[in-house]
Amino acid sequence: MTDYKSLVWDGLLDLSAYVPGKPVKELERELGLKNIVKLASNENPYGASKKAVDALKEYEKDITRYPIGDSFYLRQEIAAFHNVDIDNIVCGAGSDEIIQLLYMAFLTSDTHALAPSPSFSEYELLARGLKSSCKWVETNDDFTTNFENILNAVNEKTRFIMLANPNNPTGTLFSSAEFISFMDRLSSQVLVVLDEAYIEFAEGDYPDAISLMKKYNNLMTMRTFSKAYGLASIRCGYLVADKECISLINRIRPPFNVNSAAQIMCAEAIKDQDHIKNVVALNKQGKEYIYNEVKKLGLEYVATHTNFMLIKVGNGKKVFDDMLKEGVIVRFLGGDRLKEYIRVSIGTDKENEVFINALKKVLNK
Ligand SMILES: *Cc1c(COP(=O)(O)O)cnc(C)c1O
């Protein structure tokens, strides 16, 4: 028998696999239920742009060929959308891969990434997979970013600061002024990644990453087609950064990392901003509905700039489990600060109603 555990590098055995939101089919199988509602992974319930879906016909013609290695035509559309040069962009199989590529290029085992807590667990998972680590820095009591804490935690070993804005799982947003003051005080040798996975949903004042990149050479922004664009299954995201940064990443990027379907669909999706406006408006209605219903139940929630929100329910794990039995999949993040919360993605009107009714039942309200 091969002893695989003896063959891995030191530290791998300390890691555990990422646990995604439970897929609908899995719960159907387990409980023998139908009509399950999944509000666990911040997916877009209204679907993708019709133009993007129609473009799949193009893909079918070329299914036997390798994808375009550098996602040229997709990058061309992204460049036009952001008004940057095509050489400022690299595409990846989701933001996941972009984070991994950044880490592979710049993170070493004696340097670390740093991020506010709670935030996206993949910042740590992917760093640890590369024998590095992620240092977590507590947010304020209301879960807003504490830039003072972050600056105090930075040292000469800090290579990345990962800032999701709006943040997952809290839904909070930081302003342009607080971000600029932070950037002014940070060394230009520390790389700042603005993860703007939910930026389409944000309202009010927030940093304009693309224009700030002209002043702060160490700043970069990451976007995804998985959330507002409704293309989570296609796996596509991109990074806008300094040209030298992009060119270094290209040295370690797998040659065909973005599949043809993703390239073709996303190039159409980004041109269809009417679809995004529509999705954002519908999301806002759903959000207001859930705010109101949750208030009526006397529960606290964290105001959100995204398509999901944290609701304080008491015993978060128990409510999560009880909701599953009602056929509603939400997310329990746990940990010291989130043990009393569940995170729910905003769904269609119908899904939101099912969620609220199940929540009432579970909480005996
Ligand atoms: C969902 C999400 C992403 C997107 O990941 P993809 O790999 O592009 O699907 C990135 N960052 C955060 C904070 C997210 O919640």
mmCIF file of C-alpha atoms and ligand atoms in Angstrom:
data_model
loop_
_atom_site.group_PDB
_atom_site.id
_atom_site.type_symbol
_atom_site.label_atom_id
_atom_site.label_comp_id
_atom_site.label_asym_id
_atom_site.label_seq_id
_atom_site.Cartn_x
_atom_site.Cartn_y
_atom_site.Cartn_z
ATOM 1 C CA MET A 1 0.000 0.000 0.000
ATOM 2 C CA THR A 2 1.270 3.431 -0.889
ATOM 3 C CA ASP A 3 1.406 5.644 2.184
ATOM 4 C CA TYR A 4 0.217 8.866 0.580
ATOM 5 C CA LYS A 5 0.181 10.788 3.832
ATOM 6 C CA SER A 6 3.905 10.243 4.204
ATOM 7 C CA LEU A 7 4.518 11.671 0.736
ATOM 8 C CA VAL A 8 2.901 15.136 1.063
ATOM 9 C CA TRP A 9 4.705 18.272 2.200
ATOM 10 C CA ASP A 10 4.740 19.329 5.819
ATOM 11 C CA GLY A 11 1.574 21.215 6.615
ATOM 12 C CA LEU A 12 -0.754 19.681 4.022
ATOM 13 C CA LEU A 13 -2.217 17.365 6.651
ATOM 14 C CA ASP A 14 -3.246 20.415 8.688
ATOM 15 C CA LEU A 15 -5.480 21.648 5.864
ATOM 16 C CA SER A 16 -9.076 20.690 5.235
ATOM 17 C CA ALA A 17 -11.000 20.897 1.982
ATOM 18 C CA TYR A 18 -13.183 23.940 1.242
ATOM 19 C CA VAL A 19 -16.843 23.248 1.974
ATOM 20 C CA PRO A 20 -19.042 24.962 -0.622
ATOM 21 C CA GLY A 21 -22.727 25.788 -0.167
ATOM 22 C CA LYS A 22 -24.712 22.569 -0.357
ATOM 23 C CA PRO A 23 -25.869 21.757 -3.884
ATOM 24 C CA VAL A 24 -29.652 21.374 -4.382
ATOM 25 C CA LYS A 25 -29.339 17.855 -5.817
ATOM 26 C CA GLU A 26 -27.462 16.684 -2.745
ATOM 27 C CA LEU A 27 -30.146 17.843 -0.322
ATOM 28 C CA GLU A 28 -32.866 16.397 -2.547
ATOM 29 C CA ARG A 29 -31.098 13.060 -2.337
ATOM 30 C CA GLU A 30 -30.593 13.235 1.425
ATOM 31 C CA LEU A 31 -34.076 14.338 2.437
ATOM 32 C CA GLY A 32 -36.145 13.079 -0.460
ATOM 33 C CA LEU A 33 -37.520 16.623 -0.763
ATOM 34 C CA LYS A 34 -38.478 18.453 -3.935
ATOM 35 C CA ASN A 35 -38.639 22.216 -4.545
ATOM 36 C CA ILE A 36 -35.545 22.957 -2.575
ATOM 37 C CA VAL A 37 -34.485 26.588 -2.372
ATOM 38 C CA LYS A 38 -30.739 27.294 -2.375
ATOM 39 C CA LEU A 39 -29.760 30.678 -1.004
ATOM 40 C CA ALA A 40 -26.245 29.743 0.009
ATOM 41 C CA SER A 41 -23.707 30.751 -2.616
ATOM 42 C CA ASN A 42 -24.712 34.254 -3.680
ATOM 43 C CA GLU A 43 -25.639 33.091 -7.148
ATOM 44 C CA ASN A 44 -27.777 35.270 -9.384
ATOM 45 C CA PRO A 45 -31.315 33.843 -9.397
ATOM 46 C CA TYR A 46 -32.362 35.767 -12.519
ATOM 47 C CA GLY A 47 -29.882 34.082 -14.836
ATOM 48 C CA ALA A 48 -27.295 35.337 -17.292
ATOM 49 C CA SER A 49 -27.665 37.766 -20.167
ATOM 50 C CA LYS A 50 -29.618 36.182 -23.011
ATOM 51 C CA LYS A 51 -26.963 37.447 -25.392
ATOM 52 C CA ALA A 52 -24.320 35.534 -23.467
ATOM 53 C CA VAL A 53 -26.368 32.354 -23.492
ATOM 54 C CA ASP A 54 -27.092 32.704 -27.219
ATOM 55 C CA ALA A 55 -23.351 33.009 -27.843
ATOM 56 C CA LEU A 56 -22.944 29.402 -26.724
ATOM 57 C CA LYS A 57 -23.950 28.391 -30.251
ATOM 58 C CA GLU A 58 -20.646 29.856 -31.439
ATOM 59 C CA TYR A 59 -18.865 27.743 -28.894
ATOM 60 C CA GLU A 60 -20.436 24.527 -30.134
ATOM 61 C CA LYS A 61 -18.841 25.035 -33.552
ATOM 62 C CA ASP A 62 -15.355 25.130 -32.076
ATOM 63 C CA ILE A 63 -15.698 22.605 -29.294
ATOM 64 C CA THR A 64 -12.890 20.405 -30.609
ATOM 65 C CA ARG A 65 -10.287 23.202 -30.607
ATOM 66 C CA TYR A 66 -8.180 24.462 -27.724
ATOM 67 C CA PRO A 67 -9.331 27.785 -26.288
ATOM 68 C CA ILE A 68 -7.603 31.037 -27.215
ATOM 69 C CA GLY A 69 -4.666 30.935 -24.801
ATOM 70 C CA ASP A 70 -4.618 34.570 -23.739
ATOM 71 C CA SER A 71 -8.413 35.181 -23.813
ATOM 72 C CA PHE A 72 -7.681 37.921 -26.362
ATOM 73 C CA TYR A 73 -11.222 38.814 -27.474
ATOM 74 C CA LEU A 74 -12.616 38.682 -23.966
ATOM 75 C CA ARG A 75 -9.778 40.880 -22.710
ATOM 76 C CA GLN A 76 -10.540 43.288 -25.546
ATOM 77 C CA GLU A 77 -14.120 43.692 -24.288
ATOM 78 C CA ILE A 78 -12.993 44.012 -20.666
ATOM 79 C CA ALA A 79 -10.412 46.637 -21.677
ATOM 80 C CA ALA A 80 -13.084 48.629 -23.508
ATOM 81 C CA PHE A 81 -15.457 48.395 -20.554
ATOM 82 C CA HIS A 82 -12.902 49.713 -18.062
ATOM 83 C CA ASN A 83 -11.104 51.971 -20.503
ATOM 84 C CA VAL A 84 -7.713 50.383 -19.843
ATOM 85 C CA ASP A 85 -5.129 48.733 -22.076
ATOM 86 C CA ILE A 86 -5.544 45.052 -22.896
ATOM 87 C CA ASP A 87 -2.104 44.441 -21.343
ATOM 88 C CA ASN A 88 -3.489 45.538 -17.979
ATOM 89 C CA ILE A 89 -5.738 42.449 -17.889
ATOM 90 C CA VAL A 90 -5.390 38.756 -17.200
ATOM 91 C CA CYS A 91 -8.360 36.364 -17.156
ATOM 92 C CA GLY A 92 -8.717 33.306 -14.968
ATOM 93 C CA ALA A 93 -11.010 30.365 -14.257
ATOM 94 C CA GLY A 94 -12.911 32.432 -11.717
ATOM 95 C CA SER A 95 -11.414 34.892 -9.250
ATOM 96 C CA ASP A 96 -10.301 31.770 -7.428
ATOM 97 C CA GLU A 97 -7.698 31.141 -10.063
ATOM 98 C CA ILE A 98 -6.720 34.809 -10.198
ATOM 99 C CA ILE A 99 -5.975 34.732 -6.461
ATOM 100 C CA GLN A 100 -4.008 31.551 -6.952
ATOM 101 C CA LEU A 101 -2.011 33.023 -9.845
ATOM 102 C CA LEU A 102 -1.228 36.147 -7.851
ATOM 103 C CA TYR A 103 -0.117 34.064 -4.898
ATOM 104 C CA MET A 104 1.948 31.728 -7.098
ATOM 105 C CA ALA A 105 3.728 34.686 -8.650
ATOM 106 C CA PHE A 106 4.356 36.828 -5.573
ATOM 107 C CA LEU A 107 3.801 34.913 -2.362
ATOM 108 C CA THR A 108 6.685 32.952 -0.831
ATOM 109 C CA SER A 109 6.723 30.664 2.191
ATOM 110 C CA ASP A 110 8.308 33.401 4.303
ATOM 111 C CA THR A 111 5.803 36.090 3.288
ATOM 112 C CA HIS A 112 2.074 36.229 3.995
ATOM 113 C CA ALA A 113 -1.208 37.636 2.848
ATOM 114 C CA LEU A 114 -3.307 39.715 5.221
ATOM 115 C CA ALA A 115 -7.063 40.263 5.244
ATOM 116 C CA PRO A 116 -9.801 41.647 7.487
ATOM 117 C CA SER A 117 -11.786 39.064 9.428
ATOM 118 C CA PRO A 118 -14.376 37.833 8.754
ATOM 119 C CA SER A 119 -13.850 37.721 5.022
ATOM 120 C CA PHE A 120 -13.457 35.249 2.157
ATOM 121 C CA SER A 121 -11.904 32.017 3.464
ATOM 122 C CA GLU A 122 -10.194 31.293 0.141
ATOM 123 C CA TYR A 123 -7.664 34.033 0.856
ATOM 124 C CA GLU A 124 -6.268 31.670 3.467
ATOM 125 C CA LEU A 125 -6.954 28.324 1.819
ATOM 126 C CA LEU A 126 -5.089 29.252 -1.360
ATOM 127 C CA ALA A 127 -2.172 30.808 0.546
ATOM 128 C CA ARG A 128 -1.779 27.729 2.700
ATOM 129 C CA GLY A 129 -1.897 25.526 -0.382
ATOM 130 C CA LEU A 130 1.235 27.372 -1.487
ATOM 131 C CA LYS A 131 2.948 26.890 1.877
ATOM 132 C CA SER A 132 2.264 30.457 2.925
ATOM 133 C CA SER A 133 -0.425 31.868 5.208
ATOM 134 C CA CYS A 134 -3.050 34.536 5.646
ATOM 135 C CA LYS A 135 -3.015 36.768 8.699
ATOM 136 C CA TRP A 136 -6.532 37.782 9.766
ATOM 137 C CA VAL A 137 -7.139 41.212 11.271
ATOM 138 C CA GLU A 138 -10.394 41.840 13.143
ATOM 139 C CA THR A 139 -12.973 44.207 11.675
ATOM 140 C CA ASN A 140 -14.919 46.689 13.830
ATOM 141 C CA ASP A 141 -17.855 45.537 15.979
ATOM 142 C CA ASP A 142 -20.251 46.382 13.153
ATOM 143 C CA PHE A 143 -18.046 44.381 10.735
ATOM 144 C CA THR A 144 -16.777 47.444 8.854
ATOM 145 C CA THR A 145 -13.117 47.402 7.843
ATOM 146 C CA ASN A 146 -10.700 48.682 10.461
ATOM 147 C CA PHE A 147 -7.852 50.146 8.386
ATOM 148 C CA GLU A 148 -5.959 51.177 11.520
ATOM 149 C CA ASN A 149 -5.805 47.530 12.645
ATOM 150 C CA ILE A 150 -4.668 46.500 9.177
ATOM 151 C CA LEU A 151 -1.877 49.065 9.043
ATOM 152 C CA ASN A 152 -0.716 48.032 12.508
ATOM 153 C CA ALA A 153 -0.568 44.382 11.447
ATOM 154 C CA VAL A 154 1.496 45.012 8.308
ATOM 155 C CA ASN A 155 5.179 44.156 8.562
ATOM 156 C CA GLU A 156 8.081 43.528 6.153
ATOM 157 C CA LYS A 157 6.731 40.002 5.524
ATOM 158 C CA THR A 158 3.333 41.233 4.328
ATOM 159 C CA ARG A 159 3.110 40.668 0.589
ATOM 160 C CA PHE A 160 -0.643 41.002 -0.053
ATOM 161 C CA ILE A 161 -3.568 42.774 1.523
ATOM 162 C CA MET A 162 -6.791 41.179 0.324
ATOM 163 C CA LEU A 163 -9.759 43.541 0.576
ATOM 164 C CA ALA A 164 -13.148 42.398 -0.605
ATOM 165 C CA ASN A 165 -15.262 45.491 -1.215
ATOM 166 C CA PRO A 166 -18.146 44.935 -0.628
ATOM 167 C CA ASN A 167 -17.024 42.241 1.767
ATOM 168 C CA ASN A 168 -18.188 38.646 1.915
ATOM 169 C CA PRO A 169 -19.759 37.434 4.244
ATOM 170 C CA THR A 170 -20.580 40.784 5.889
ATOM 171 C CA GLY A 171 -21.915 42.809 2.936
ATOM 172 C CA THR A 172 -20.127 45.910 4.234
ATOM 173 C CA LEU A 173 -18.556 48.571 2.005
ATOM 174 C CA PHE A 174 -15.690 50.992 2.665
ATOM 175 C CA SER A 175 -15.529 54.501 1.294
ATOM 176 C CA SER A 176 -13.155 56.098 -1.144
ATOM 177 C CA ALA A 177 -11.796 58.536 1.477
ATOM 178 C CA GLU A 178 -10.916 55.869 4.056
ATOM 179 C CA PHE A 179 -9.304 53.729 1.396
ATOM 180 C CA ILE A 180 -7.207 56.576 -0.004
ATOM 181 C CA SER A 181 -5.972 57.528 3.439
ATOM 182 C CA PHE A 182 -5.004 53.879 3.986
ATOM 183 C CA MET A 183 -3.181 53.649 0.644
ATOM 184 C CA ASP A 184 -1.286 56.845 1.421
ATOM 185 C CA ARG A 185 0.098 55.286 4.583
ATOM 186 C CA LEU A 186 0.980 51.897 3.090
ATOM 187 C CA SER A 187 4.321 50.937 1.530
ATOM 188 C CA SER A 188 4.157 50.626 -2.268
ATOM 189 C CA GLN A 189 5.903 47.230 -1.879
ATOM 190 C CA VAL A 190 2.747 45.740 -0.359
ATOM 191 C CA LEU A 191 0.300 44.558 -3.022
ATOM 192 C CA VAL A 192 -3.321 45.556 -2.449
ATOM 193 C CA VAL A 193 -5.958 43.414 -4.127
ATOM 194 C CA LEU A 194 -9.447 44.906 -4.216
ATOM 195 C CA ASP A 195 -11.751 41.941 -4.667
ATOM 196 C CA GLU A 196 -14.804 43.535 -6.276
ATOM 197 C CA ALA A 197 -16.857 40.361 -6.744
ATOM 198 C CA TYR A 198 -20.044 42.186 -5.650
ATOM 199 C CA ILE A 199 -19.265 45.742 -6.715
ATOM 200 C CA GLU A 200 -22.186 45.857 -9.167
ATOM 201 C CA PHE A 201 -24.567 45.768 -6.182
ATOM 202 C CA ALA A 202 -22.821 48.482 -4.158
ATOM 203 C CA GLU A 203 -24.578 51.790 -3.602
ATOM 204 C CA GLY A 204 -23.082 55.120 -2.641
ATOM 205 C CA ASP A 205 -19.431 56.022 -2.312
ATOM 206 C CA TYR A 206 -16.634 53.492 -2.795
ATOM 207 C CA PRO A 207 -13.112 53.591 -4.273
ATOM 208 C CA ASP A 208 -12.827 53.751 -8.051
ATOM 209 C CA ALA A 209 -10.084 51.154 -8.301
ATOM 210 C CA ILE A 210 -9.235 51.695 -11.965
ATOM 211 C CA SER A 211 -8.637 55.414 -11.619
ATOM 212 C CA LEU A 212 -6.790 55.009 -8.289
ATOM 213 C CA MET A 213 -4.417 52.508 -9.934
ATOM 214 C CA LYS A 214 -2.887 55.428 -11.829
ATOM 215 C CA LYS A 215 -1.737 56.887 -8.534
ATOM 216 C CA TYR A 216 -1.095 53.682 -6.586
ATOM 217 C CA ASN A 217 1.007 51.299 -8.617
ATOM 218 C CA ASN A 218 0.603 48.524 -5.993
ATOM 219 C CA LEU A 219 -3.203 48.521 -6.333
ATOM 220 C CA MET A 220 -5.119 46.009 -8.442
ATOM 221 C CA THR A 221 -8.742 44.979 -8.826
ATOM 222 C CA MET A 222 -10.343 41.624 -9.352
ATOM 223 C CA ARG A 223 -13.787 41.078 -10.864
ATOM 224 C CA THR A 224 -15.866 37.994 -11.545
ATOM 225 C CA PHE A 225 -18.647 36.850 -13.862
ATOM 226 C CA SER A 226 -19.976 34.530 -11.129
ATOM 227 C CA LYS A 227 -22.235 36.918 -9.221
ATOM 228 C CA ALA A 228 -24.182 39.797 -10.832
ATOM 229 C CA TYR A 229 -23.429 38.400 -14.300
ATOM 230 C CA GLY A 230 -25.041 35.087 -13.345
ATOM 231 C CA LEU A 231 -22.324 32.893 -14.872
ATOM 232 C CA ALA A 232 -20.971 31.055 -11.822
ATOM 233 C CA SER A 233 -20.786 27.686 -13.554
ATOM 234 C CA ILE A 234 -18.698 28.998 -16.425
ATOM 235 C CA ARG A 235 -15.754 29.910 -14.103
ATOM 236 C CA CYS A 236 -14.398 33.235 -15.273
ATOM 237 C CA GLY A 237 -12.893 36.250 -13.554
ATOM 238 C CA TYR A 238 -10.228 38.808 -14.300
ATOM 239 C CA LEU A 239 -7.593 41.029 -12.788
ATOM 240 C CA VAL A 240 -6.839 44.615 -13.803
ATOM 241 C CA ALA A 241 -3.327 45.598 -12.708
ATOM 242 C CA ASP A 242 -0.063 47.190 -13.668
ATOM 243 C CA LYS A 243 1.305 45.794 -16.966
ATOM 244 C CA GLU A 244 4.463 44.448 -15.398
ATOM 245 C CA CYS A 245 2.430 42.642 -12.751
ATOM 246 C CA ILE A 246 0.237 41.065 -15.462
ATOM 247 C CA SER A 247 3.232 40.034 -17.519
ATOM 248 C CA LEU A 248 4.835 38.307 -14.512
ATOM 249 C CA ILE A 249 1.609 36.424 -13.822
ATOM 250 C CA ASN A 250 1.507 35.277 -17.438
ATOM 251 C CA ARG A 251 4.795 33.439 -16.887
ATOM 252 C CA ILE A 252 3.109 30.963 -14.546
ATOM 253 C CA ARG A 253 -0.462 30.994 -15.912
ATOM 254 C CA PRO A 254 -1.566 27.623 -17.353
ATOM 255 C CA PRO A 255 -1.755 28.157 -21.127
ATOM 256 C CA PHE A 256 -5.484 27.392 -21.602
ATOM 257 C CA ASN A 257 -6.817 28.416 -18.224
ATOM 258 C CA VAL A 258 -10.055 29.986 -19.448
ATOM 259 C CA ASN A 259 -12.251 27.654 -21.500
ATOM 260 C CA SER A 260 -13.795 28.758 -24.805
ATOM 261 C CA ALA A 261 -17.383 28.788 -23.537
ATOM 262 C CA ALA A 262 -16.354 31.182 -20.779
ATOM 263 C CA GLN A 263 -14.453 33.446 -23.157
ATOM 264 C CA ILE A 264 -17.320 33.623 -25.646
ATOM 265 C CA MET A 265 -20.112 34.086 -23.104
ATOM 266 C CA CYS A 266 -18.318 36.612 -20.913
ATOM 267 C CA ALA A 267 -17.341 38.768 -23.903
ATOM 268 C CA GLU A 268 -21.075 39.137 -24.608
ATOM 269 C CA ALA A 269 -22.080 39.413 -20.958
ATOM 270 C CA ILE A 270 -19.880 42.410 -20.231
ATOM 271 C CA LYS A 271 -21.417 44.322 -23.154
ATOM 272 C CA ASP A 272 -24.923 43.727 -21.805
ATOM 273 C CA GLN A 273 -24.917 46.213 -18.934
ATOM 274 C CA ASP A 274 -28.706 46.580 -19.225
ATOM 275 C CA HIS A 275 -28.961 43.059 -17.892
ATOM 276 C CA ILE A 276 -26.777 43.988 -14.917
ATOM 277 C CA LYS A 277 -28.936 47.064 -14.179
ATOM 278 C CA ASN A 278 -31.991 44.874 -14.215
ATOM 279 C CA VAL A 279 -30.434 42.270 -11.912
ATOM 280 C CA VAL A 280 -29.301 44.964 -9.486
ATOM 281 C CA ALA A 281 -32.792 46.528 -9.371
ATOM 282 C CA LEU A 282 -34.460 43.165 -8.727
ATOM 283 C CA ASN A 283 -31.891 42.352 -6.053
ATOM 284 C CA LYS A 284 -32.644 45.632 -4.338
ATOM 285 C CA GLN A 285 -36.363 44.823 -4.174
ATOM 286 C CA GLY A 286 -35.584 41.395 -2.707
ATOM 287 C CA LYS A 287 -33.256 42.985 -0.198
ATOM 288 C CA GLU A 288 -35.891 45.478 0.984
ATOM 289 C CA TYR A 289 -38.417 42.676 1.333
ATOM 290 C CA ILE A 290 -36.083 40.576 3.499
ATOM 291 C CA TYR A 291 -35.048 43.628 5.578
ATOM 292 C CA ASN A 292 -38.712 44.329 6.318
ATOM 293 C CA GLU A 293 -39.707 40.784 7.141
ATOM 294 C CA VAL A 294 -36.667 40.249 9.337
ATOM 295 C CA LYS A 295 -37.400 43.488 11.187
ATOM 296 C CA LYS A 296 -40.972 42.316 11.795
ATOM 297 C CA LEU A 297 -39.518 39.175 13.377
ATOM 298 C CA GLY A 298 -37.499 41.394 15.701
ATOM 299 C CA LEU A 299 -34.163 40.138 14.347
ATOM 300 C CA GLU A 300 -31.015 42.145 13.704
ATOM 301 C CA TYR A 301 -29.277 42.040 10.350
ATOM 302 C CA VAL A 302 -26.178 43.594 8.831
ATOM 303 C CA ALA A 303 -27.113 46.148 6.143
ATOM 304 C CA THR A 304 -25.678 44.908 2.876
ATOM 305 C CA HIS A 305 -24.189 46.247 -0.357
ATOM 306 C CA THR A 306 -24.411 42.840 -2.016
ATOM 307 C CA ASN A 307 -26.843 40.080 -2.979
ATOM 308 C CA PHE A 308 -26.639 38.384 0.419
ATOM 309 C CA MET A 309 -26.937 39.381 4.064
ATOM 310 C CA LEU A 310 -26.101 38.270 7.579
ATOM 311 C CA ILE A 311 -29.063 37.764 9.902
ATOM 312 C CA LYS A 312 -28.658 37.304 13.646
ATOM 313 C CA VAL A 313 -30.762 34.300 14.577
ATOM 314 C CA GLY A 314 -29.330 33.082 17.886
ATOM 315 C CA ASN A 315 -27.911 29.592 17.423
ATOM 316 C CA GLY A 316 -26.736 29.903 13.809
ATOM 317 C CA LYS A 317 -25.771 26.269 13.370
ATOM 318 C CA LYS A 318 -29.092 25.014 14.673
ATOM 319 C CA VAL A 319 -31.103 27.418 12.531
ATOM 320 C CA PHE A 320 -29.023 26.383 9.512
ATOM 321 C CA ASP A 321 -29.735 22.688 10.183
ATOM 322 C CA ASP A 322 -33.437 23.282 10.858
ATOM 323 C CA MET A 323 -33.751 25.334 7.677
ATOM 324 C CA LEU A 324 -32.261 22.437 5.689
ATOM 325 C CA LYS A 325 -35.061 20.224 6.942
ATOM 326 C CA GLU A 326 -37.486 22.807 5.579
ATOM 327 C CA GLY A 327 -35.753 22.519 2.212
ATOM 328 C CA VAL A 328 -34.003 25.894 2.405
ATOM 329 C CA ILE A 329 -30.219 25.960 2.069
ATOM 330 C CA VAL A 330 -28.540 28.989 3.647
ATOM 331 C CA ARG A 331 -24.981 29.346 4.916
ATOM 332 C CA PHE A 332 -23.572 29.039 8.388
ATOM 333 C CA LEU A 333 -20.083 30.498 8.605
ATOM 334 C CA GLY A 334 -19.481 30.028 12.306
ATOM 335 C CA GLY A 335 -16.423 31.159 14.204
ATOM 336 C CA ASP A 336 -16.462 33.404 17.218
ATOM 337 C CA ARG A 337 -18.069 36.398 15.582
ATOM 338 C CA LEU A 338 -20.576 34.688 13.296
ATOM 339 C CA LYS A 339 -21.897 31.839 15.415
ATOM 340 C CA GLU A 340 -25.171 33.666 15.972
ATOM 341 C CA TYR A 341 -25.665 34.474 12.289
ATOM 342 C CA ILE A 342 -26.763 32.834 9.095
ATOM 343 C CA ARG A 343 -25.897 34.257 5.692
ATOM 344 C CA VAL A 344 -28.685 34.205 3.156
ATOM 345 C CA SER A 345 -28.387 35.010 -0.528
ATOM 346 C CA ILE A 346 -31.164 37.181 -1.924
ATOM 347 C CA GLY A 347 -33.275 35.097 -4.292
ATOM 348 C CA THR A 348 -36.335 35.587 -6.466
ATOM 349 C CA ASP A 349 -39.517 36.937 -4.811
ATOM 350 C CA LYS A 350 -40.808 33.400 -4.472
ATOM 351 C CA GLU A 351 -37.556 32.091 -2.970
ATOM 352 C CA ASN A 352 -37.368 34.970 -0.503
ATOM 353 C CA GLU A 353 -40.908 34.242 0.621
ATOM 354 C CA VAL A 354 -40.136 30.544 1.103
ATOM 355 C CA PHE A 355 -37.051 31.568 3.090
ATOM 356 C CA ILE A 356 -38.986 33.926 5.371
ATOM 357 C CA ASN A 357 -41.738 31.373 5.979
ATOM 358 C CA ALA A 358 -39.205 28.686 6.838
ATOM 359 C CA LEU A 359 -37.358 31.088 9.129
ATOM 360 C CA LYS A 360 -40.595 31.921 10.968
ATOM 361 C CA LYS A 361 -41.336 28.240 11.417
ATOM 362 C CA VAL A 362 -37.827 27.383 12.594
ATOM 363 C CA LEU A 363 -37.787 30.270 15.086
ATOM 364 C CA ASN A 364 -41.379 29.592 16.228
ATOM 365 C CA LYS A 365 -42.420 33.136 15.312
HETATM 366 C C1 LIG B 1 -17.896 34.648 -4.957
HETATM 367 C C2 LIG B 1 -16.681 35.402 -4.654
HETATM 368 C C3 LIG B 1 -15.647 35.487 -5.589
HETATM 369 C C4 LIG B 1 -15.807 34.904 -6.949
HETATM 370 O O1 LIG B 1 -15.209 33.704 -7.109
HETATM 371 P P1 LIG B 1 -15.181 33.049 -8.553
HETATM 372 O O2 LIG B 1 -14.031 32.132 -8.450
HETATM 373 O O3 LIG B 1 -14.943 34.129 -9.558
HETATM 374 O O4 LIG B 1 -16.492 32.366 -8.756
HETATM 375 C C5 LIG B 1 -14.520 36.213 -5.260
HETATM 376 N N1 LIG B 1 -14.414 36.843 -4.094
HETATM 377 C C6 LIG B 1 -15.396 36.803 -3.182
HETATM 378 C C7 LIG B 1 -15.239 37.566 -1.920
HETATM 379 C C8 LIG B 1 -16.547 36.071 -3.433
HETATM 380 O O5 LIG B 1 -17.517 36.008 -2.519
#
